[in-house]
PDB file of C-alpha atoms in Angstrom:
ATOM      1  CA  MET A   1     197.994 112.252 154.496  1.00 76.00           C
ATOM      2  CA  THR A   2     199.023 113.061 151.168  1.00 83.00           C
ATOM      3  CA  PRO A   3     197.577 111.013 148.045  1.00 84.00           C
ATOM      4  CA  LEU A   4     201.066 109.039 147.823  1.00 83.00           C
ATOM      5  CA  ARG A   5     200.843 107.841 151.376  1.00 87.00           C
ATOM      6  CA  LEU A   6     197.389 107.027 150.955  1.00 89.00           C
ATOM      7  CA  GLY A   7     197.941 104.552 147.444  1.00 86.00           C
ATOM      8  CA  TYR A   8     200.154 102.625 149.478  1.00 89.00           C
ATOM      9  CA  LEU A   9     198.334 102.186 152.291  1.00 92.00           C
ATOM     10  CA  TYR A  10     195.317 101.476 150.173  1.00 89.00           C
ATOM     11  CA  GLY A  11     196.891  98.875 148.300  1.00 89.00           C
ATOM     12  CA  LEU A  12     199.319  97.496 151.367  1.00 93.00           C
ATOM     13  CA  ALA A  13     195.838  96.218 152.652  1.00 94.00           C
ATOM     14  CA  ALA A  14     194.889  95.084 149.467  1.00 91.00           C
ATOM     15  CA  TYR A  15     197.885  93.133 149.140  1.00 92.00           C
ATOM     16  CA  LEU A  16     197.684  92.257 152.370  1.00 94.00           C
ATOM     17  CA  LEU A  17     194.110  90.897 152.532  1.00 94.00           C
ATOM     18  CA  TRP A  18     194.435  89.014 149.064  1.00 94.00           C
ATOM     19  CA  GLY A  19     198.054  87.243 150.960  1.00 94.00           C
ATOM     20  CA  PHE A  20     195.498  85.626 154.060  1.00 95.00           C
ATOM     21  CA  PHE A  21     193.375  84.478 151.187  1.00 95.00           C
ATOM     22  CA  PRO A  22     194.159  80.824 151.832  1.00 96.00           C
ATOM     23  CA  LEU A  23     193.742  80.853 155.701  1.00 96.00           C
ATOM     24  CA  TYR A  24     189.979  82.192 154.633  1.00 96.00           C
ATOM     25  CA  PHE A  25     189.393  79.589 151.642  1.00 96.00           C
ATOM     26  CA  LYS A  26     190.775  76.476 154.273  1.00 95.00           C
ATOM     27  CA  LEU A  27     187.419  77.679 156.387  1.00 95.00           C
ATOM     28  CA  LEU A  28     185.200  77.062 153.635  1.00 95.00           C
ATOM     29  CA  ARG A  29     185.011  73.176 153.734  1.00 92.00           C
ATOM     30  CA  PRO A  30     184.169  70.939 153.110  1.00 93.00           C
ATOM     31  CA  ALA A  31     182.564  73.175 150.225  1.00 95.00           C
ATOM     32  CA  SER A  32     184.518  71.670 146.989  1.00 95.00           C
ATOM     33  CA  PRO A  33     185.816  74.582 145.200  1.00 95.00           C
ATOM     34  CA  LEU A  34     183.228  74.545 142.427  1.00 96.00           C
ATOM     35  CA  GLU A  35     180.700  75.427 145.233  1.00 96.00           C
ATOM     36  CA  ILE A  36     182.929  77.697 146.726  1.00 96.00           C
ATOM     37  CA  LEU A  37     183.338  79.662 143.213  1.00 96.00           C
ATOM     38  CA  ALA A  38     179.362  79.191 142.656  1.00 96.00           C
ATOM     39  CA  HIS A  39     179.353  81.042 145.716  1.00 96.00           C
ATOM     40  CA  ARG A  40     181.618  84.164 145.630  1.00 95.00           C
ATOM     41  CA  VAL A  41     180.536  84.936 142.342  1.00 94.00           C
ATOM     42  CA  VAL A  42     177.044  84.997 142.936  1.00 95.00           C
ATOM     43  CA  TRP A  43     177.554  86.851 146.006  1.00 95.00           C
ATOM     44  CA  SER A  44     180.050  89.393 144.351  1.00 93.00           C
ATOM     45  CA  VAL A  45     177.257  89.660 142.868  1.00 92.00           C
ATOM     46  CA  ALA A  46     175.079  91.145 145.468  1.00 92.00           C
ATOM     47  CA  PHE A  47     177.650  93.376 147.441  1.00 92.00           C
ATOM     48  CA  VAL A  48     178.620  94.784 144.206  1.00 89.00           C
ATOM     49  CA  ALA A  49     174.910  95.415 142.875  1.00 89.00           C
ATOM     50  CA  LEU A  50     174.013  97.187 146.988  1.00 90.00           C
ATOM     51  CA  LEU A  51     177.246  99.268 146.365  1.00 86.00           C
ATOM     52  CA  LEU A  52     176.587 101.046 142.777  1.00 86.00           C
ATOM     53  CA  VAL A  53     173.674 101.498 143.698  1.00 85.00           C
ATOM     54  CA  ALA A  54     174.295 103.339 147.090  1.00 84.00           C
ATOM     55  CA  MET A  55     177.122 105.148 144.929  1.00 76.00           C
ATOM     56  CA  ARG A  56     173.863 105.826 142.167  1.00 76.00           C
ATOM     57  CA  ASN A  57     176.150 104.319 139.522  1.00 70.00           C
ATOM     58  CA  LEU A  58     174.145 102.234 137.612  1.00 70.00           C
ATOM     59  CA  GLY A  59     173.747 104.090 134.381  1.00 74.00           C
ATOM     60  CA  PHE A  60     177.271 102.898 132.945  1.00 74.00           C
ATOM     61  CA  LEU A  61     174.820  99.617 132.118  1.00 75.00           C
ATOM     62  CA  ARG A  62     172.643 101.499 129.315  1.00 76.00           C
ATOM     63  CA  ALA A  63     176.303 103.259 127.961  1.00 74.00           C
ATOM     64  CA  LEU A  64     177.629  99.922 127.558  1.00 76.00           C
ATOM     65  CA  SER A  65     174.830  97.566 126.727  1.00 74.00           C
ATOM     66  CA  ARG A  66     175.505  99.255 123.593  1.00 77.00           C
ATOM     67  CA  ARG A  67     178.662  98.175 123.354  1.00 79.00           C
ATOM     68  CA  PRO A  68     179.618  94.493 121.742  1.00 79.00           C
ATOM     69  CA  ARG A  69     182.872  94.215 121.863  1.00 82.00           C
ATOM     70  CA  ALA A  70     182.995  95.700 125.030  1.00 81.00           C
ATOM     71  CA  LEU A  71     180.434  92.909 126.306  1.00 85.00           C
ATOM     72  CA  ALA A  72     181.992  89.978 124.384  1.00 87.00           C
ATOM     73  CA  GLY A  73     185.783  91.187 125.750  1.00 87.00           C
ATOM     74  CA  ILE A  74     183.710  91.287 129.682  1.00 87.00           C
ATOM     75  CA  ALA A  75     182.666  87.862 128.483  1.00 90.00           C
ATOM     76  CA  THR A  76     186.713  86.707 127.830  1.00 92.00           C
ATOM     77  CA  ALA A  77     187.396  88.018 131.030  1.00 89.00           C
ATOM     78  CA  ALA A  78     184.475  86.878 133.112  1.00 91.00           C
ATOM     79  CA  ALA A  79     185.711  83.561 131.581  1.00 93.00           C
ATOM     80  CA  LEU A  80     189.832  83.748 132.162  1.00 93.00           C
ATOM     81  CA  ILE A  81     188.862  84.913 136.069  1.00 91.00           C
ATOM     82  CA  ALA A  82     186.382  81.896 136.823  1.00 93.00           C
ATOM     83  CA  VAL A  83     189.045  79.545 136.010  1.00 95.00           C
ATOM     84  CA  ASN A  84     191.830  81.907 138.121  1.00 94.00           C
ATOM     85  CA  TRP A  85     189.061  81.948 141.453  1.00 94.00           C
ATOM     86  CA  PHE A  86     188.439  77.869 140.239  1.00 96.00           C
ATOM     87  CA  THR A  87     191.569  76.685 140.005  1.00 96.00           C
ATOM     88  CA  TYR A  88     193.066  79.480 143.008  1.00 96.00           C
ATOM     89  CA  ILE A  89     190.328  77.680 145.358  1.00 96.00           C
ATOM     90  CA  TYR A  90     191.123  73.932 144.266  1.00 96.00           C
ATOM     91  CA  GLY A  91     194.532  74.119 144.937  1.00 96.00           C
ATOM     92  CA  VAL A  92     194.486  75.861 148.428  1.00 96.00           C
ATOM     93  CA  ASN A  93     191.839  72.602 149.351  1.00 95.00           C
ATOM     94  CA  SER A  94     193.834  70.551 147.875  1.00 95.00           C
ATOM     95  CA  ASP A  95     197.090  71.300 150.017  1.00 95.00           C
ATOM     96  CA  ARG A  96     199.402  73.055 147.377  1.00 96.00           C
ATOM     97  CA  VAL A  97     199.384  76.406 148.662  1.00 96.00           C
ATOM     98  CA  VAL A  98     202.763  77.157 147.673  1.00 95.00           C
ATOM     99  CA  GLU A  99     202.258  76.266 144.190  1.00 96.00           C
ATOM    100  CA  THR A 100     199.890  78.678 143.836  1.00 95.00           C
ATOM    101  CA  ALA A 101     201.978  81.187 145.747  1.00 95.00           C
ATOM    102  CA  LEU A 102     204.855  80.392 142.943  1.00 94.00           C
ATOM    103  CA  GLY A 103     201.926  80.926 140.425  1.00 93.00           C
ATOM    104  CA  TYR A 104     201.346  85.078 141.000  1.00 92.00           C
ATOM    105  CA  PHE A 105     205.369  85.003 141.828  1.00 92.00           C
ATOM    106  CA  ILE A 106     205.566  84.062 138.468  1.00 91.00           C
ATOM    107  CA  ASN A 107     202.655  86.805 137.196  1.00 88.00           C
ATOM    108  CA  PRO A 108     205.164  89.538 136.617  1.00 87.00           C
ATOM    109  CA  LEU A 109     206.968  87.532 133.868  1.00 88.00           C
ATOM    110  CA  VAL A 110     203.764  85.657 132.384  1.00 87.00           C
ATOM    111  CA  VAL A 111     202.727  89.175 131.565  1.00 83.00           C
ATOM    112  CA  VAL A 112     205.944  90.683 129.837  1.00 84.00           C
ATOM    113  CA  LEU A 113     205.693  87.147 127.505  1.00 86.00           C
ATOM    114  CA  LEU A 114     201.900  88.038 126.915  1.00 84.00           C
ATOM    115  CA  GLY A 115     202.753  91.835 125.948  1.00 81.00           C
ATOM    116  CA  VAL A 116     205.546  90.165 123.296  1.00 82.00           C
ATOM    117  CA  VAL A 117     202.941  87.573 121.561  1.00 83.00           C
ATOM    118  CA  VAL A 118     199.603  89.485 122.038  1.00 80.00           C
ATOM    119  CA  LEU A 119     201.163  93.087 121.845  1.00 76.00           C
ATOM    120  CA  GLY A 120     203.884  92.533 119.744  1.00 81.00           C
ATOM    121  CA  GLU A 121     205.886  94.542 122.230  1.00 79.00           C
ATOM    122  CA  ARG A 122     209.851  94.639 122.388  1.00 83.00           C
ATOM    123  CA  LEU A 123     211.509  93.782 124.778  1.00 83.00           C
ATOM    124  CA  ARG A 124     214.949  95.264 126.611  1.00 86.00           C
ATOM    125  CA  PRO A 125     217.719  92.334 126.893  1.00 89.00           C
ATOM    126  CA  ALA A 126     217.081  92.393 131.009  1.00 88.00           C
ATOM    127  CA  GLN A 127     213.453  91.559 130.184  1.00 86.00           C
ATOM    128  CA  TRP A 128     214.918  88.490 128.355  1.00 89.00           C
ATOM    129  CA  LEU A 129     217.423  87.190 130.125  1.00 92.00           C
ATOM    130  CA  ALA A 130     214.259  87.537 133.974  1.00 89.00           C
ATOM    131  CA  LEU A 131     212.176  85.294 131.368  1.00 89.00           C
ATOM    132  CA  GLY A 132     215.114  82.805 130.174  1.00 92.00           C
ATOM    133  CA  VAL A 133     215.852  82.838 134.591  1.00 92.00           C
ATOM    134  CA  GLY A 134     211.698  82.122 135.152  1.00 91.00           C
ATOM    135  CA  ALA A 135     211.782  79.471 131.468  1.00 91.00           C
ATOM    136  CA  LEU A 136     214.670  78.041 133.320  1.00 94.00           C
ATOM    137  CA  ALA A 137     213.148  77.702 137.245  1.00 92.00           C
ATOM    138  CA  VAL A 138     209.615  76.268 135.756  1.00 91.00           C
ATOM    139  CA  ALA A 139     212.390  73.109 134.447  1.00 93.00           C
ATOM    140  CA  VAL A 140     214.113  72.906 138.076  1.00 93.00           C
ATOM    141  CA  LEU A 141     210.495  72.783 138.737  1.00 93.00           C
ATOM    142  CA  THR A 142     208.811  70.580 136.717  1.00 93.00           C
ATOM    143  CA  ILE A 143     211.506  67.853 137.440  1.00 91.00           C
ATOM    144  CA  ASP A 144     211.035  68.267 141.493  1.00 91.00           C
ATOM    145  CA  TYR A 145     207.797  68.111 141.334  1.00 89.00           C
ATOM    146  CA  GLY A 146     207.849  65.174 138.655  1.00 91.00           C
ATOM    147  CA  ARG A 147     205.418  66.732 136.352  1.00 92.00           C
ATOM    148  CA  LEU A 148     204.498  70.549 135.201  1.00 91.00           C
ATOM    149  CA  PRO A 149     203.790  72.669 138.243  1.00 93.00           C
ATOM    150  CA  TYR A 150     200.525  73.241 135.648  1.00 93.00           C
ATOM    151  CA  LEU A 151     198.160  75.280 138.600  1.00 95.00           C
ATOM    152  CA  ALA A 152     200.970  77.617 138.697  1.00 94.00           C
ATOM    153  CA  LEU A 153     200.893  77.786 135.283  1.00 94.00           C
ATOM    154  CA  ALA A 154     197.099  78.261 134.757  1.00 95.00           C
ATOM    155  CA  LEU A 155     196.901  81.122 137.405  1.00 95.00           C
ATOM    156  CA  ALA A 156     199.591  83.025 136.405  1.00 93.00           C
ATOM    157  CA  PHE A 157     198.235  82.510 132.508  1.00 93.00           C
ATOM    158  CA  THR A 158     195.153  82.728 133.090  1.00 94.00           C
ATOM    159  CA  PHE A 159     194.850  86.405 135.516  1.00 89.00           C
ATOM    160  CA  GLY A 160     197.872  87.550 132.978  1.00 88.00           C
ATOM    161  CA  GLY A 161     195.452  87.073 129.812  1.00 89.00           C
ATOM    162  CA  TYR A 162     192.535  89.091 132.348  1.00 88.00           C
ATOM    163  CA  SER A 163     195.159  91.435 133.209  1.00 83.00           C
ATOM    164  CA  LEU A 164     195.489  92.203 129.517  1.00 84.00           C
ATOM    165  CA  VAL A 165     191.507  91.852 128.896  1.00 86.00           C
ATOM    166  CA  LYS A 166     191.051  94.797 131.720  1.00 80.00           C
ATOM    167  CA  LYS A 167     193.740  96.941 130.399  1.00 76.00           C
ATOM    168  CA  ARG A 168     191.562  97.107 126.970  1.00 79.00           C
ATOM    169  CA  LEU A 169     188.373  97.888 128.583  1.00 79.00           C
ATOM    170  CA  GLY A 170     189.499 100.018 130.840  1.00 74.00           C
ATOM    171  CA  LEU A 171     186.317  99.540 133.074  1.00 74.00           C
ATOM    172  CA  PRO A 172     186.573 101.088 136.986  1.00 75.00           C
ATOM    173  CA  ALA A 173     186.900  98.001 139.583  1.00 74.00           C
ATOM    174  CA  ALA A 174     183.639  98.301 140.728  1.00 78.00           C
ATOM    175  CA  GLU A 175     181.642  98.431 137.677  1.00 81.00           C
ATOM    176  CA  GLY A 176     184.112  95.835 136.465  1.00 80.00           C
ATOM    177  CA  LEU A 177     183.499  93.326 138.547  1.00 82.00           C
ATOM    178  CA  PHE A 178     179.467  93.550 138.872  1.00 86.00           C
ATOM    179  CA  VAL A 179     179.389  92.712 134.999  1.00 87.00           C
ATOM    180  CA  GLU A 180     182.468  89.904 135.118  1.00 87.00           C
ATOM    181  CA  SER A 181     180.438  87.908 137.836  1.00 88.00           C
ATOM    182  CA  ALA A 182     176.724  88.858 136.648  1.00 89.00           C
ATOM    183  CA  VAL A 183     177.735  87.123 132.857  1.00 91.00           C
ATOM    184  CA  LEU A 184     179.080  83.951 135.653  1.00 93.00           C
ATOM    185  CA  ALA A 185     175.053  84.757 137.918  1.00 94.00           C
ATOM    186  CA  LEU A 186     173.271  82.411 135.960  1.00 93.00           C
ATOM    187  CA  PRO A 187     175.589  79.159 135.833  1.00 95.00           C
ATOM    188  CA  ALA A 188     176.720  79.918 139.339  1.00 95.00           C
ATOM    189  CA  LEU A 189     172.990  80.040 140.771  1.00 96.00           C
ATOM    190  CA  ALA A 190     172.020  76.673 138.407  1.00 96.00           C
ATOM    191  CA  PHE A 191     174.690  74.731 139.754  1.00 96.00           C
ATOM    192  CA  LEU A 192     173.858  76.336 143.562  1.00 95.00           C
ATOM    193  CA  GLY A 193     170.285  75.165 142.854  1.00 95.00           C
ATOM    194  CA  TRP A 194     171.265  71.493 141.530  1.00 96.00           C
ATOM    195  CA  LEU A 195     172.598  71.340 144.186  1.00 94.00           C
ATOM    196  CA  SER A 196     170.242  72.123 146.788  1.00 93.00           C
ATOM    197  CA  VAL A 197     168.163  69.307 144.650  1.00 93.00           C
ATOM    198  CA  THR A 198     170.934  66.677 145.055  1.00 93.00           C
ATOM    199  CA  GLY A 199     171.174  67.003 148.932  1.00 92.00           C
ATOM    200  CA  ASP A 200     174.889  67.857 148.131  1.00 92.00           C
ATOM    201  CA  ALA A 201     175.020  71.888 149.285  1.00 92.00           C
ATOM    202  CA  THR A 202     176.980  72.727 152.049  1.00 94.00           C
ATOM    203  CA  PHE A 203     175.477  76.250 152.420  1.00 93.00           C
ATOM    204  CA  GLY A 204     173.428  76.284 155.637  1.00 89.00           C
ATOM    205  CA  GLN A 205     174.078  72.530 156.492  1.00 89.00           C
ATOM    206  CA  VAL A 206     177.350  72.552 157.651  1.00 90.00           C
ATOM    207  CA  SER A 207     176.881  75.830 160.773  1.00 92.00           C
ATOM    208  CA  THR A 208     176.065  79.181 160.598  1.00 94.00           C
ATOM    209  CA  ALA A 209     179.957  80.328 160.643  1.00 95.00           C
ATOM    210  CA  HIS A 210     180.165  78.671 157.885  1.00 95.00           C
ATOM    211  CA  THR A 211     177.474  79.936 155.650  1.00 95.00           C
ATOM    212  CA  GLY A 212     178.128  83.480 157.060  1.00 96.00           C
ATOM    213  CA  LEU A 213     182.102  82.445 155.460  1.00 96.00           C
ATOM    214  CA  LEU A 214     180.786  81.166 152.415  1.00 95.00           C
ATOM    215  CA  VAL A 215     177.767  84.928 151.982  1.00 95.00           C
ATOM    216  CA  LEU A 216     181.714  86.857 152.632  1.00 95.00           C
ATOM    217  CA  ALA A 217     183.057  85.736 150.024  1.00 93.00           C
ATOM    218  CA  GLY A 218     181.283  88.820 148.471  1.00 91.00           C
ATOM    219  CA  ALA A 219     182.701  91.279 150.238  1.00 92.00           C
ATOM    220  CA  LEU A 220     186.443  90.009 150.089  1.00 93.00           C
ATOM    221  CA  THR A 221     186.313  89.893 146.553  1.00 90.00           C
ATOM    222  CA  ALA A 222     184.978  93.545 146.274  1.00 89.00           C
ATOM    223  CA  ILE A 223     187.184  94.911 148.948  1.00 91.00           C
ATOM    224  CA  PRO A 224     190.970  94.372 147.747  1.00 91.00           C
ATOM    225  CA  LEU A 225     189.799  94.893 144.041  1.00 85.00           C
ATOM    226  CA  LEU A 226     188.695  98.630 144.754  1.00 86.00           C
ATOM    227  CA  LEU A 227     191.772  99.562 147.167  1.00 89.00           C
ATOM    228  CA  PHE A 228     193.163  97.924 144.161  1.00 86.00           C
ATOM    229  CA  ALA A 229     191.828 100.446 142.218  1.00 80.00           C
ATOM    230  CA  GLY A 230     192.385 103.508 144.790  1.00 83.00           C
ATOM    231  CA  ALA A 231     195.949 102.536 144.639  1.00 85.00           C
ATOM    232  CA  ALA A 232     196.364 101.889 141.288  1.00 77.00           C
ATOM    233  CA  ASN A 233     195.235 106.235 141.036  1.00 75.00           C
ATOM    234  CA  ARG A 234     197.873 107.421 142.989  1.00 83.00           C
ATOM    235  CA  LEU A 235     201.121 105.510 142.975  1.00 79.00           C
ATOM    236  CA  PRO A 236     203.730 105.338 139.712  1.00 75.00           C
ATOM    237  CA  LEU A 237     203.941 102.118 138.075  1.00 64.00           C
ATOM    238  CA  THR A 238     207.275 101.371 139.690  1.00 67.00           C
ATOM    239  CA  GLY A 239     205.581 101.898 143.239  1.00 73.00           C
ATOM    240  CA  LEU A 240     202.129  99.564 142.318  1.00 73.00           C
ATOM    241  CA  GLY A 241     204.991  96.977 140.745  1.00 73.00           C
ATOM    242  CA  MET A 242     206.935  96.201 144.564  1.00 78.00           C
ATOM    243  CA  LEU A 243     203.407  96.056 146.137  1.00 84.00           C
ATOM    244  CA  GLN A 244     202.172  92.888 143.820  1.00 85.00           C
ATOM    245  CA  TYR A 245     204.779  90.586 145.472  1.00 90.00           C
ATOM    246  CA  VAL A 246     203.447  91.403 149.267  1.00 91.00           C
ATOM    247  CA  ALA A 247     200.533  89.024 148.304  1.00 92.00           C
ATOM    248  CA  PRO A 248     202.354  85.599 146.971  1.00 94.00           C
ATOM    249  CA  ILE A 249     204.740  86.223 149.736  1.00 94.00           C
ATOM    250  CA  LEU A 250     202.047  86.042 152.778  1.00 95.00           C
ATOM    251  CA  GLN A 251     201.108  83.025 150.546  1.00 95.00           C
ATOM    252  CA  LEU A 252     203.933  80.787 150.545  1.00 94.00           C
ATOM    253  CA  GLY A 253     203.977  81.950 154.580  1.00 95.00           C
ATOM    254  CA  CYS A 254     201.251  80.303 155.298  1.00 96.00           C
ATOM    255  CA  GLY A 255     201.876  77.149 153.201  1.00 95.00           C
ATOM    256  CA  VAL A 256     204.921  76.420 154.504  1.00 95.00           C
ATOM    257  CA  LEU A 257     204.688  77.638 158.302  1.00 95.00           C
ATOM    258  CA  ILE A 258     201.230  77.177 159.147  1.00 96.00           C
ATOM    259  CA  PHE A 259     199.905  74.482 156.376  1.00 96.00           C
ATOM    260  CA  HIS A 260     203.078  72.635 156.621  1.00 95.00           C
ATOM    261  CA  GLU A 261     203.907  71.916 153.295  1.00 95.00           C
ATOM    262  CA  PRO A 262     207.409  70.223 152.085  1.00 93.00           C
ATOM    263  CA  MET A 263     209.316  72.528 150.723  1.00 93.00           C
ATOM    264  CA  PRO A 264     212.692  70.261 149.391  1.00 93.00           C
ATOM    265  CA  PRO A 265     215.661  71.754 148.031  1.00 93.00           C
ATOM    266  CA  ALA A 266     215.125  70.889 144.738  1.00 92.00           C
ATOM    267  CA  ARG A 267     211.849  72.910 144.982  1.00 93.00           C
ATOM    268  CA  LEU A 268     213.389  75.863 146.649  1.00 93.00           C
ATOM    269  CA  ALA A 269     216.108  76.383 144.175  1.00 94.00           C
ATOM    270  CA  GLY A 270     213.319  76.561 141.378  1.00 93.00           C
ATOM    271  CA  PHE A 271     211.865  79.239 144.100  1.00 94.00           C
ATOM    272  CA  ALA A 272     214.704  80.893 144.684  1.00 94.00           C
ATOM    273  CA  LEU A 273     215.477  81.579 140.525  1.00 93.00           C
ATOM    274  CA  VAL A 274     211.847  83.366 140.635  1.00 93.00           C
ATOM    275  CA  TRP A 275     213.093  85.196 142.745  1.00 93.00           C
ATOM    276  CA  LEU A 276     216.180  85.931 140.681  1.00 93.00           C
ATOM    277  CA  ALA A 277     214.434  86.736 137.815  1.00 91.00           C
ATOM    278  CA  LEU A 278     212.153  89.239 139.555  1.00 89.00           C
ATOM    279  CA  ILE A 279     214.992  90.644 140.560  1.00 90.00           C
ATOM    280  CA  VAL A 280     216.549  91.157 137.576  1.00 90.00           C
ATOM    281  CA  PHE A 281     213.157  92.491 135.878  1.00 86.00           C
ATOM    282  CA  THR A 282     212.302  94.784 138.841  1.00 85.00           C
ATOM    283  CA  ALA A 283     215.835  96.153 139.194  1.00 86.00           C
ATOM    284  CA  ASP A 284     215.057  96.489 135.277  1.00 84.00           C
ATOM    285  CA  GLY A 285     211.481  98.302 135.440  1.00 80.00           C
ATOM    286  CA  LEU A 286     213.726 100.550 138.155  1.00 78.00           C
ATOM    287  CA  ARG A 287     215.984 102.122 136.255  1.00 83.00           C
ATOM    288  CA  GLN A 288     213.010 101.990 133.133  1.00 79.00           C
ATOM    289  CA  ALA A 289     211.472 104.705 135.767  1.00 72.00           C
ATOM    290  CA  ARG A 290     214.708 106.708 136.762  1.00 76.00           C
ATOM    291  CA  ARG A 291     215.468 107.087 132.884  1.00 76.00           C
ATOM    292  CA  THR A 292     211.996 108.050 131.641  1.00 69.00           C
ATOM    293  CA  ARG A 293     211.899 111.336 134.127  1.00 68.00           C
ATOM    294  CA  ARG A 294     215.106 112.647 133.453  1.00 69.00           C
ATOM    295  CA  GLN A 295     214.446 112.783 129.727  1.00 64.00           C
ATOM    296  CA  PRO A 296     212.705 116.651 128.902  1.00 57.00           C
ATOM    297  CA  PRO A 297     209.490 116.415 127.993  1.00 51.00           C
ATOM    298  CA  THR A 298     208.312 116.810 123.605  1.00 47.00           C
ATOM    299  CA  ALA A 299     207.194 120.213 123.103  1.00 42.00           C
ATOM    300  CA  VAL A 300     203.655 120.090 121.200  1.00 41.00           C
ATOM    301  CA  SER A 301     202.569 121.773 118.850  1.00 38.00           C
ATOM    302  CA  PRO A 302     199.556 124.175 118.598  1.00 35.00           C
ATOM    303  CA  ALA A 303     198.558 121.611 115.542  1.00 39.00           C
ATOM    304  CA  ALA A 304     199.264 118.203 118.210  1.00 36.00           C
ATOM    305  CA  ALA A 305     196.938 119.693 121.020  1.00 38.00           C
ATOM    306  CA  SER A 306     194.234 120.620 119.663  1.00 35.00           C
TER     307      SER A 306
END
């Protein structure tokens, strides 16, 4: 199998797992979103630690401990992904899967917006058009919901911010997830201990299957990220960009077809505007990628190459 095909296989597997996450999180009730989050953090640390030990790759911790700015960045990334995970779990288990899917549909537009605001990037006209249509979609959905779709916006902005921080850190997937989860592990363990003392913990109290599913949260968190890393190393950005829509499409399907969440005409119109914005955004990205490939390579002088 060629590296390109293997990359698409890894990427599709990652997004399929993420796409069916609503089915998994529904099975974890009656555990509260905070309890599920705490177990996700703790078992992620355990799973990835075992993986790194098997790979004999724990030496990176020593080098990382001498980089205080990187540690501060990891703490920021950990806080953002914790908020993102909690928001998603809360949305799924409060029967708002459709709204969580919206968050990941608009995430590419939010990433572009953060590039302008935080990094000072300049957008092409088509990208501005996509952002404008996306803003109109949010306005339509606000009217439909009778409020801002705050779960979707929280998911999009926290994951967009997390992506921005991770891009600057440049840590591999397994190492990054281990350190981020380790930052959150102590408060997560303290919360789980408090639940046990007060008698509110569901772990070990509901059924053997429920307990096993909570433990499985670690592997289900790490495996898609590792598959995604494998895809990112083998695929062009355009290919990876097209795959990113698989997960929210599946999540939307879960919400409407499996959990029978309502999709009135106004909400459908709002989603249609989001999809129109993504079509404009994706078409512009593909056009820009083709233009870049056609440009002749710039000659590099011996002085510049040294």
